[in-house]
Amino acid sequence: MSRSFTLTIDRIKCDGRGLCAELLPELIRLDEWGYPIIASGAIPEHLLPLAQRAVDDCPVLALALRRADRKQ
Amino acid sequence: MTRLLATADDRLPLPRVDGRIIDAIHQSGLVGRGGAGFPTAIKWRAVADRSRGNAVIVVNGAEGEPRSEKDRLLMTTRPHLMLDGAFIAARVLKARRILLYIGERHESARQSMLRALGQRDEPERALVSFAAAPARYVAGAEMAAIHFLNEGIATPTTTPPYPFERGVDGVPTLVQNVETLARVALIARGTPADTALITLAGAVRQPGVVEVPSGTTLGEALRLGGGATESPRAVLVGGYFGSWMEPRVAWPAALDRDLRLGCGVIGVLPASRCPVCETAGIMRYLASESSAQCGPCFFGLRALADASSRIAEHGSSADDLRRLQRWATEVRGRGACKHPDGAVTFLASALTVFANEFAQHEAHEAREVQLSA
């Protein structure tokens, strides 16, 4: 069985730089103030590499991938 | 019937307790009485599983909810019962410290706790120290309490780690509201209190705390407070993180069974007051109490407060109503703590219960706007 992942944000670290929404517009959009809104549910498998890229490129390390079956 | 209030605060021998008290707490259905309503037994088990004789118990008497009074009344009138709850927690969870975290403005509550502690035996006294909770809305949130006790800053931090994993001093920590601990003490004695503690506020003849038997309706509780002073337009159930309800729905509802009581504040809004202006005033307060750490809360609540204030001061606008609806949905779940969630729960209930008033609101005279500013 393949593992499923979700994206989580450390809301205190997040600065609203918006890079994640540029890298992964399929799953992340920004609110009026530039802070990310993440689509709910597990990340579709074909988007996993892009999600990993968004996590790696977040300038304040606020974005993370989590196993979906894990609490938080 | 066992009561929390109106009962002599006798110092009784601490009942012998072990881990089985957690099962008794579970069976009693006790949930946290600070507002969040989290099942107490789950919290205790999480700490019990991790404590290696070093856990910390934080007795949460911050009571930062503006209209709530029940926690300080309990600290003032039943300090020994509350201490019993804290010492039971310390014994069962193998704690080496108890911190009494009491709102800095609740002076008589602090004095009462100091006096009661002075009457306890030395081994018990040695466990306890006092800390003054800053008079801010978020200071009572458990992560903010832990942050304050560790570093002197009463703002929430990101979870995980949760308090049961790494709390005060980096060890497993139980943060528990004072009423909850008092109820645990009664459960341990085999005399649980089948009651609800309610703070009546707003347009009621005798505002203040009442204790009512389980199953009491909201209307009956209000009658204990002398009833509403005038015809009510709505009632706010559960304080500023609670929900507005129509009187015809709320009055027959059983407080503890049918309603989300939260911190137990019941606020009556009279028909003579404007619900839109009232809502805008509370939203401004909640926005100003954001700890300004998370963008969606800091900017989102301010924008929601601004939009509701614009409707209050300049009259209804379809654009602002749409923004309120959209932002109230978007902000939810996007803070490190539950402050934004509580605020939008409150606002969403206002947009439902006061839908007509929001849609037809006219610009108010400055005099009226000042009522809730």
CSV table of C-alpha atoms in Angstrom, one decimal:
chain,number,residue,atom,x,y,z
A,1,MET,CA,0.0,0.0,0.0
A,2,SER,CA,1.4,3.4,-0.9
A,3,ARG,CA,1.8,5.9,1.8
A,4,SER,CA,-0.2,9.1,1.7
A,5,PHE,CA,1.0,12.5,2.8
A,6,THR,CA,-0.4,15.8,3.6
A,7,LEU,CA,1.2,19.3,3.8
A,8,THR,CA,1.3,21.1,7.1
A,9,ILE,CA,2.4,24.6,7.9
A,10,ASP,CA,4.0,26.0,11.0
A,11,ARG,CA,1.8,29.1,11.2
A,12,ILE,CA,4.1,30.9,13.5
A,13,LYS,CA,7.1,30.5,11.3
A,14,CYS,CA,5.2,31.2,8.1
A,15,ASP,CA,5.9,34.7,6.9
A,16,GLY,CA,3.7,34.8,3.8
A,17,ARG,CA,6.5,34.8,1.3
A,18,GLY,CA,4.2,32.9,-1.1
A,19,LEU,CA,6.8,30.7,-2.8
A,20,CYS,CA,4.9,27.5,-2.0
A,21,ALA,CA,1.8,28.8,-3.9
A,22,GLU,CA,4.0,29.5,-6.9
A,23,LEU,CA,5.6,26.1,-6.9
A,24,LEU,CA,2.4,24.1,-6.1
A,25,PRO,CA,-0.6,26.1,-7.3
A,26,GLU,CA,-2.5,22.8,-7.7
A,27,LEU,CA,-2.7,22.5,-3.9
A,28,ILE,CA,-1.8,25.9,-2.4
A,29,ARG,CA,-3.4,29.3,-2.9
A,30,LEU,CA,-2.8,32.5,-1.0
A,31,ASP,CA,-5.3,34.6,1.0
A,32,GLU,CA,-5.6,38.4,0.6
A,33,TRP,CA,-2.6,38.8,2.9
A,34,GLY,CA,-0.3,36.4,1.2
A,35,TYR,CA,-0.7,33.5,3.6
A,36,PRO,CA,-1.2,30.0,2.2
A,37,ILE,CA,-4.4,28.1,2.1
A,38,ILE,CA,-3.8,24.4,1.5
A,39,ALA,CA,-6.3,22.1,-0.2
A,40,SER,CA,-7.6,19.5,2.2
A,41,GLY,CA,-6.9,15.8,1.9
A,42,ALA,CA,-3.9,13.7,0.9
A,43,ILE,CA,-1.5,14.9,-1.8
A,44,PRO,CA,-2.2,13.1,-5.1
A,45,GLU,CA,0.8,10.9,-5.9
A,46,HIS,CA,1.8,12.7,-9.1
A,47,LEU,CA,2.2,16.0,-7.1
A,48,LEU,CA,4.4,14.5,-4.4
A,49,PRO,CA,7.7,15.6,-6.1
A,50,LEU,CA,6.4,19.2,-6.5
A,51,ALA,CA,5.2,19.2,-2.9
A,52,GLN,CA,8.6,18.0,-1.7
A,53,ARG,CA,10.2,20.8,-3.8
A,54,ALA,CA,7.9,23.4,-2.1
A,55,VAL,CA,8.8,22.1,1.3
A,56,ASP,CA,12.5,22.2,0.5
A,57,ASP,CA,12.3,25.7,-0.9
A,58,CYS,CA,10.3,27.4,1.8
A,59,PRO,CA,12.6,30.2,2.9
A,60,VAL,CA,11.5,30.0,6.6
A,61,LEU,CA,11.1,26.2,6.8
A,62,ALA,CA,7.5,26.5,7.7
A,63,LEU,CA,6.2,23.9,5.3
A,64,ALA,CA,6.4,20.2,6.0
A,65,LEU,CA,5.2,16.9,4.6
A,66,ARG,CA,3.5,14.6,7.1
A,67,ARG,CA,2.3,11.0,6.8
A,68,ALA,CA,-1.5,11.3,6.5
A,69,ASP,CA,-2.1,8.5,9.0
A,70,ARG,CA,-0.1,10.3,11.7
A,71,LYS,CA,-1.8,12.7,14.1
A,72,GLN,CA,-0.9,16.2,13.2
B,1,MET,CA,-26.8,16.6,45.5
B,2,THR,CA,-23.1,17.4,45.8
B,3,ARG,CA,-22.3,21.0,44.9
B,4,LEU,CA,-19.1,22.9,44.1
B,5,LEU,CA,-20.3,26.1,45.6
B,6,ALA,CA,-22.4,26.9,48.7
B,7,THR,CA,-20.6,24.1,50.5
B,8,ALA,CA,-18.2,24.5,53.4
B,9,ASP,CA,-14.6,24.2,52.1
B,10,ASP,CA,-13.6,21.7,54.8
B,11,ARG,CA,-10.2,20.3,54.6
B,12,LEU,CA,-10.8,16.5,54.5
B,13,PRO,CA,-8.1,13.9,54.3
B,14,LEU,CA,-7.0,13.4,50.8
B,15,PRO,CA,-8.7,10.2,49.4
B,16,ARG,CA,-6.3,7.3,48.6
B,17,VAL,CA,-6.0,7.3,44.8
B,18,ASP,CA,-4.2,5.4,42.1
B,19,GLY,CA,-4.4,5.1,38.4
B,20,ARG,CA,-8.0,3.8,38.6
B,21,ILE,CA,-9.2,7.3,39.3
B,22,ILE,CA,-8.6,7.9,35.6
B,23,ASP,CA,-11.2,5.3,34.8
B,24,ALA,CA,-13.6,6.9,37.2
B,25,ILE,CA,-12.9,10.3,35.5
B,26,HIS,CA,-13.6,8.7,32.2
B,27,GLN,CA,-16.8,7.1,33.4
B,28,SER,CA,-18.0,10.4,34.8
B,29,GLY,CA,-17.7,12.0,31.3
B,30,LEU,CA,-15.8,14.9,32.8
B,31,VAL,CA,-14.5,17.4,30.1
B,32,GLY,CA,-12.3,20.5,30.6
B,33,ARG,CA,-14.3,23.4,32.0
B,34,GLY,CA,-11.9,26.1,30.8
B,35,GLY,CA,-13.6,26.4,27.4
B,36,ALA,CA,-12.2,23.8,25.1
B,37,GLY,CA,-14.2,20.9,26.6
B,38,PHE,CA,-11.5,18.3,26.0
B,39,PRO,CA,-12.1,14.9,27.8
B,40,THR,CA,-10.1,15.0,31.1
B,41,ALA,CA,-9.3,11.3,31.3
B,42,ILE,CA,-7.6,11.4,27.9
B,43,LYS,CA,-5.4,14.2,29.0
B,44,TRP,CA,-4.5,12.5,32.3
B,45,ARG,CA,-3.6,9.2,30.5
B,46,ALA,CA,-1.3,10.9,28.1
B,47,VAL,CA,0.7,12.4,31.0
B,48,ALA,CA,0.5,9.3,33.1
B,49,ASP,CA,2.0,7.2,30.2
B,50,ARG,CA,5.0,9.5,29.9
B,51,SER,CA,5.7,10.8,33.4
B,52,ARG,CA,8.8,9.4,35.0
B,53,GLY,CA,8.1,11.0,38.4
B,54,ASN,CA,8.9,14.4,36.9
B,55,ALA,CA,5.6,15.6,35.5
B,56,VAL,CA,4.3,19.2,36.2
B,57,ILE,CA,0.7,20.1,37.0
B,58,VAL,CA,-0.4,23.6,36.0
B,59,VAL,CA,-3.6,24.6,37.8
B,60,ASN,CA,-5.2,27.0,35.3
B,61,GLY,CA,-6.9,29.9,37.0
B,62,ALA,CA,-6.1,32.5,34.3
B,63,GLU,CA,-9.8,33.1,33.5
B,64,GLY,CA,-9.1,35.6,30.8
B,65,GLU,CA,-12.6,35.3,29.4
B,66,PRO,CA,-14.0,38.8,30.0
B,67,ARG,CA,-17.4,37.9,31.5
B,68,SER,CA,-16.5,34.7,33.2
B,69,GLU,CA,-16.3,34.7,37.0
B,70,LYS,CA,-16.8,31.1,38.1
B,71,ASP,CA,-13.1,30.2,38.3
B,72,ARG,CA,-12.2,33.0,40.6
B,73,LEU,CA,-15.3,32.4,42.7
B,74,LEU,CA,-14.3,28.8,43.0
B,75,MET,CA,-10.7,29.7,44.0
B,76,THR,CA,-12.1,32.2,46.6
B,77,THR,CA,-14.7,29.9,48.1
B,78,ARG,CA,-13.3,26.3,47.6
B,79,PRO,CA,-9.6,26.6,47.7
B,80,HIS,CA,-9.0,23.3,49.5
B,81,LEU,CA,-11.3,21.3,47.2
B,82,MET,CA,-9.2,22.7,44.3
B,83,LEU,CA,-5.9,21.9,46.0
B,84,ASP,CA,-7.2,18.4,46.6
B,85,GLY,CA,-7.7,18.1,42.9
B,86,ALA,CA,-4.2,19.3,42.2
B,87,PHE,CA,-2.6,17.0,44.8
B,88,ILE,CA,-4.6,14.0,43.4
B,89,ALA,CA,-3.3,14.9,39.9
B,90,ALA,CA,0.2,15.1,41.3
B,91,ARG,CA,0.0,11.7,43.0
B,92,VAL,CA,-1.6,9.9,40.1
B,93,LEU,CA,0.5,11.5,37.4
B,94,LYS,CA,3.7,11.3,39.5
B,95,ALA,CA,4.4,15.0,39.4
B,96,ARG,CA,7.1,16.8,41.3
B,97,ARG,CA,5.7,20.3,40.8
B,98,ILE,CA,2.3,22.1,41.0
B,99,LEU,CA,2.1,25.6,39.5
B,100,LEU,CA,-0.9,27.7,40.5
B,101,TYR,CA,-1.4,30.0,37.4
B,102,ILE,CA,-3.8,32.6,38.5
B,103,GLY,CA,-5.0,35.7,36.6
B,104,GLU,CA,-2.9,38.7,37.8
B,105,ARG,CA,-6.1,40.7,38.5
B,106,HIS,CA,-7.7,38.0,40.5
B,107,GLU,CA,-6.2,39.2,43.8
B,108,SER,CA,-8.8,37.7,46.2
B,109,ALA,CA,-8.5,34.4,44.5
B,110,ARG,CA,-4.8,34.4,44.9
B,111,GLN,CA,-5.0,35.4,48.6
B,112,SER,CA,-7.5,32.6,49.2
B,113,MET,CA,-5.3,30.0,47.6
B,114,LEU,CA,-2.3,31.3,49.5
B,115,ARG,CA,-4.2,31.0,52.8
B,116,ALA,CA,-5.5,27.5,52.0
B,117,LEU,CA,-2.0,26.4,51.0
B,118,GLY,CA,-0.7,27.7,54.3
B,119,GLN,CA,-3.0,25.3,56.1
B,120,ARG,CA,-1.7,22.2,54.3
B,121,ASP,CA,1.2,20.0,55.4
B,122,GLU,CA,4.7,20.7,54.5
B,123,PRO,CA,5.2,17.9,51.9
B,124,GLU,CA,2.2,19.3,50.0
B,125,ARG,CA,3.2,22.9,50.4
B,126,ALA,CA,6.7,22.1,49.0
B,127,LEU,CA,5.2,21.0,45.7
B,128,VAL,CA,3.4,24.2,45.0
B,129,SER,CA,4.4,27.6,43.6
B,130,PHE,CA,2.4,30.6,42.3
B,131,ALA,CA,2.6,32.3,38.9
B,132,ALA,CA,0.5,35.4,37.8
B,133,ALA,CA,-1.2,34.9,34.4
B,134,PRO,CA,-1.1,38.1,32.3
B,135,ALA,CA,-4.6,39.7,31.8
B,136,ARG,CA,-4.8,38.8,28.1
B,137,TYR,CA,-7.4,36.6,26.4
B,138,VAL,CA,-4.9,34.0,25.1
B,139,ALA,CA,-2.9,33.7,28.3
B,140,GLY,CA,-5.2,31.0,29.5
B,141,ALA,CA,-4.6,28.8,26.4
B,142,GLU,CA,-2.5,25.9,27.6
B,143,MET,CA,0.4,26.3,25.2
B,144,ALA,CA,0.5,30.0,26.1
B,145,ALA,CA,0.5,29.1,29.8
B,146,ILE,CA,3.4,26.8,29.3
B,147,HIS,CA,5.3,29.4,27.2
B,148,PHE,CA,4.8,31.9,29.9
B,149,LEU,CA,5.9,29.6,32.7
B,150,ASN,CA,9.0,28.6,30.7
B,151,GLU,CA,10.0,31.9,29.2
B,152,GLY,CA,7.8,34.7,30.5
B,153,ILE,CA,5.9,35.1,27.2
B,154,ALA,CA,2.2,34.3,27.3
B,155,THR,CA,1.8,33.5,23.6
B,156,PRO,CA,0.9,30.1,22.1
B,157,THR,CA,3.6,28.0,20.5
B,158,THR,CA,3.3,25.5,17.6
B,159,THR,CA,2.2,21.9,18.4
B,160,PRO,CA,3.6,19.3,18.4
B,161,PRO,CA,5.2,19.0,20.9
B,162,TYR,CA,2.0,18.9,23.0
B,163,PRO,CA,2.0,19.6,26.8
B,164,PHE,CA,1.9,15.9,27.6
B,165,GLU,CA,5.1,15.4,25.6
B,166,ARG,CA,7.1,18.5,26.5
B,167,GLY,CA,5.6,21.2,28.6
B,168,VAL,CA,6.9,23.2,31.6
B,169,ASP,CA,10.6,22.6,32.1
B,170,GLY,CA,10.4,20.3,29.0
B,171,VAL,CA,8.7,17.5,30.9
B,172,PRO,CA,5.2,16.0,30.5
B,173,THR,CA,2.7,18.6,31.8
B,174,LEU,CA,-1.0,18.6,32.7
B,175,VAL,CA,-2.6,22.0,32.3
B,176,GLN,CA,-6.1,21.8,33.8
B,177,ASN,CA,-8.8,24.4,34.6
B,178,VAL,CA,-9.5,25.0,38.3
B,179,GLU,CA,-13.2,23.9,38.1
B,180,THR,CA,-12.1,20.7,36.4
B,181,LEU,CA,-9.7,19.9,39.2
B,182,ALA,CA,-12.3,20.6,41.8
B,183,ARG,CA,-14.6,18.2,40.1
B,184,VAL,CA,-11.9,15.5,40.0
B,185,ALA,CA,-11.5,15.9,43.8
B,186,LEU,CA,-15.2,15.2,44.2
B,187,ILE,CA,-15.1,12.2,41.9
B,188,ALA,CA,-12.1,10.8,44.0
B,189,ARG,CA,-14.3,11.1,47.1
B,190,GLY,CA,-17.1,9.2,45.4
B,191,THR,CA,-19.4,12.2,45.4
B,192,PRO,CA,-19.3,13.7,41.9
B,193,ALA,CA,-21.1,17.0,41.4
B,194,ASP,CA,-23.8,16.5,38.8
B,195,THR,CA,-24.1,20.2,38.2
B,196,ALA,CA,-23.1,23.0,35.8
B,197,LEU,CA,-21.4,26.3,36.8
B,198,ILE,CA,-22.7,29.1,34.8
B,199,THR,CA,-21.8,32.8,34.7
B,200,LEU,CA,-24.9,34.9,33.8
B,201,ALA,CA,-24.0,38.2,32.1
B,202,GLY,CA,-25.6,41.0,30.2
B,203,ALA,CA,-29.3,41.9,30.5
B,204,VAL,CA,-30.1,39.7,33.5
B,205,ARG,CA,-31.3,41.1,36.9
B,206,GLN,CA,-28.6,39.5,39.0
B,207,PRO,CA,-25.5,38.8,36.9
B,208,GLY,CA,-23.0,36.4,38.4
B,209,VAL,CA,-22.4,32.7,39.0
B,210,VAL,CA,-25.1,30.1,39.5
B,211,GLU,CA,-24.7,26.4,40.0
B,212,VAL,CA,-27.5,24.3,38.6
B,213,PRO,CA,-28.3,20.6,38.5
B,214,SER,CA,-27.6,18.6,35.3
B,215,GLY,CA,-30.5,19.0,32.9
B,216,THR,CA,-31.4,22.5,34.0
B,217,THR,CA,-32.6,24.5,31.0
B,218,LEU,CA,-31.1,27.9,30.1
B,219,GLY,CA,-34.4,29.6,30.8
B,220,GLU,CA,-34.5,28.1,34.3
B,221,ALA,CA,-30.9,29.2,35.0
B,222,LEU,CA,-31.8,32.7,34.0
B,223,ARG,CA,-34.7,32.7,36.3
B,224,LEU,CA,-32.3,31.9,39.1
B,225,GLY,CA,-30.6,35.1,38.2
B,226,GLY,CA,-33.9,37.0,38.4
B,227,GLY,CA,-34.7,36.6,34.7
B,228,ALA,CA,-33.9,38.9,31.8
B,229,THR,CA,-34.2,42.7,32.5
B,230,GLU,CA,-36.0,43.2,29.3
B,231,SER,CA,-37.2,41.3,26.2
B,232,PRO,CA,-34.1,39.4,24.9
B,233,ARG,CA,-33.0,39.5,21.2
B,234,ALA,CA,-30.4,36.7,21.6
B,235,VAL,CA,-28.2,34.8,24.0
B,236,LEU,CA,-24.5,34.2,23.7
B,237,VAL,CA,-23.7,30.7,24.9
B,238,GLY,CA,-20.1,29.9,25.9
B,239,GLY,CA,-18.5,33.4,26.0
B,240,TYR,CA,-16.6,35.1,23.2
B,241,PHE,CA,-15.6,31.8,21.6
B,242,GLY,CA,-19.3,30.6,21.8
B,243,SER,CA,-22.3,31.1,19.6
B,244,TRP,CA,-25.3,33.4,19.5
B,245,MET,CA,-28.6,31.7,19.7
B,246,GLU,CA,-32.2,32.7,19.2
B,247,PRO,CA,-34.1,32.9,22.6
B,248,ARG,CA,-36.8,30.5,21.4
B,249,VAL,CA,-34.1,27.8,20.7
B,250,ALA,CA,-31.9,28.5,23.7
B,251,TRP,CA,-34.5,28.9,26.5
B,252,PRO,CA,-35.7,25.2,26.5
B,253,ALA,CA,-32.3,23.8,25.9
B,254,ALA,CA,-30.7,21.8,28.8
B,255,LEU,CA,-27.4,23.6,29.6
B,256,ASP,CA,-25.1,20.6,29.9
B,257,ARG,CA,-26.8,18.3,27.5
B,258,ASP,CA,-28.0,20.4,24.6
B,259,LEU,CA,-25.5,23.3,24.5
B,260,ARG,CA,-21.8,23.8,23.9
B,261,LEU,CA,-21.2,25.6,27.2
B,262,GLY,CA,-17.5,26.2,26.7
B,263,CYS,CA,-16.4,28.4,29.6
B,264,GLY,CA,-20.0,28.5,30.9
B,265,VAL,CA,-20.8,32.2,30.2
B,266,ILE,CA,-24.4,32.9,29.2
B,267,GLY,CA,-24.8,36.5,27.9
B,268,VAL,CA,-28.2,38.0,27.3
B,269,LEU,CA,-28.5,40.6,24.6
B,270,PRO,CA,-31.6,42.7,25.0
B,271,ALA,CA,-33.8,43.7,22.1
B,272,SER,CA,-32.9,47.3,22.7
B,273,ARG,CA,-29.3,46.8,21.8
B,274,CYS,CA,-28.1,46.5,18.2
B,275,PRO,CA,-26.7,43.0,17.6
B,276,VAL,CA,-24.6,44.1,14.7
B,277,CYS,CA,-22.8,46.8,16.8
B,278,GLU,CA,-22.5,44.3,19.6
B,279,THR,CA,-20.9,41.7,17.3
B,280,ALA,CA,-18.5,44.3,15.8
B,281,GLY,CA,-17.4,45.3,19.3
B,282,ILE,CA,-16.6,41.8,20.3
B,283,MET,CA,-14.8,41.1,17.0
B,284,ARG,CA,-12.6,44.2,17.6
B,285,TYR,CA,-11.8,42.9,21.0
B,286,LEU,CA,-10.9,39.4,19.7
B,287,ALA,CA,-8.8,40.9,16.9
B,288,SER,CA,-6.9,43.1,19.4
B,289,GLU,CA,-6.3,40.0,21.5
B,290,SER,CA,-4.6,38.1,18.7
B,291,SER,CA,-1.0,37.4,19.8
B,292,ALA,CA,0.0,38.6,16.3
B,293,GLN,CA,2.1,35.5,15.5
B,294,CYS,CA,0.2,33.9,12.7
B,295,GLY,CA,-0.7,35.9,9.6
B,296,PRO,CA,-4.2,34.4,9.1
B,297,CYS,CA,-5.2,35.3,12.6
B,298,PHE,CA,-3.5,38.7,12.9
B,299,PHE,CA,-4.6,40.0,9.5
B,300,GLY,CA,-7.8,37.9,9.1
B,301,LEU,CA,-9.4,38.8,12.5
B,302,ARG,CA,-8.4,42.5,12.0
B,303,ALA,CA,-10.1,42.5,8.5
B,304,LEU,CA,-13.2,40.7,9.9
B,305,ALA,CA,-13.4,43.3,12.8
B,306,ASP,CA,-13.0,46.1,10.3
B,307,ALA,CA,-15.6,44.8,7.9
B,308,SER,CA,-18.1,44.2,10.7
B,309,SER,CA,-17.3,47.7,12.1
B,310,ARG,CA,-17.9,49.3,8.7
B,311,ILE,CA,-21.4,47.7,8.5
B,312,ALA,CA,-22.0,48.9,12.1
B,313,GLU,CA,-20.9,52.4,11.5
B,314,HIS,CA,-21.7,53.1,7.8
B,315,GLY,CA,-24.6,50.6,7.1
B,316,SER,CA,-24.9,47.3,5.4
B,317,SER,CA,-22.9,46.5,2.3
B,318,ALA,CA,-23.3,43.4,0.1
B,319,ASP,CA,-19.5,43.4,-0.5
B,320,ASP,CA,-18.6,43.5,3.1
B,321,LEU,CA,-21.1,40.8,3.9
B,322,ARG,CA,-19.6,38.5,1.2
B,323,ARG,CA,-16.1,39.2,2.6
B,324,LEU,CA,-17.3,38.3,6.1
B,325,GLN,CA,-18.7,35.0,5.0
B,326,ARG,CA,-15.6,34.1,3.0
B,327,TRP,CA,-13.0,35.2,5.5
B,328,ALA,CA,-14.9,33.5,8.4
B,329,THR,CA,-14.5,30.2,6.5
B,330,GLU,CA,-10.9,30.8,5.3
B,331,VAL,CA,-9.4,31.8,8.6
B,332,ARG,CA,-10.6,28.6,10.4
B,333,GLY,CA,-7.9,26.2,11.4
B,334,ARG,CA,-5.0,28.4,10.2
B,335,GLY,CA,-3.5,29.5,13.5
B,336,ALA,CA,-1.0,27.8,15.9
B,337,CYS,CA,-3.8,28.0,18.5
B,338,LYS,CA,-7.6,28.0,18.4
B,339,HIS,CA,-7.9,31.8,18.8
B,340,PRO,CA,-8.9,32.4,15.2
B,341,ASP,CA,-11.2,29.4,15.2
B,342,GLY,CA,-13.0,30.7,18.3
B,343,ALA,CA,-13.4,34.1,16.8
B,344,VAL,CA,-14.9,32.9,13.5
B,345,THR,CA,-17.2,30.4,15.3
B,346,PHE,CA,-18.6,33.4,17.2
B,347,LEU,CA,-18.8,35.5,14.0
B,348,ALA,CA,-20.4,32.8,11.9
B,349,SER,CA,-23.2,32.4,14.6
B,350,ALA,CA,-23.8,36.2,14.4
B,351,LEU,CA,-24.1,36.1,10.6
B,352,THR,CA,-26.7,33.3,10.9
B,353,VAL,CA,-28.7,34.5,13.9
B,354,PHE,CA,-28.5,38.2,12.9
B,355,ALA,CA,-28.7,37.6,9.2
B,356,ASN,CA,-31.5,40.1,8.8
B,357,GLU,CA,-29.9,42.8,11.0
B,358,PHE,CA,-26.6,42.4,9.1
B,359,ALA,CA,-28.4,42.6,5.7
B,360,GLN,CA,-30.5,45.7,6.6
B,361,HIS,CA,-28.3,47.5,9.0
B,362,GLU,CA,-28.3,51.3,8.8
B,363,ALA,CA,-25.5,53.7,9.7
B,364,HIS,CA,-25.8,54.4,13.4
B,365,GLU,CA,-25.5,57.7,15.1
B,366,ALA,CA,-22.1,58.0,16.8
B,367,ARG,CA,-23.8,57.8,20.2
B,368,GLU,CA,-25.1,54.3,19.6
B,369,VAL,CA,-21.8,53.1,18.0
B,370,GLN,CA,-20.0,54.1,21.2
B,371,LEU,CA,-22.1,51.6,23.2
B,372,SER,CA,-20.0,48.7,22.2
B,373,ALA,CA,-16.8,50.4,21.2
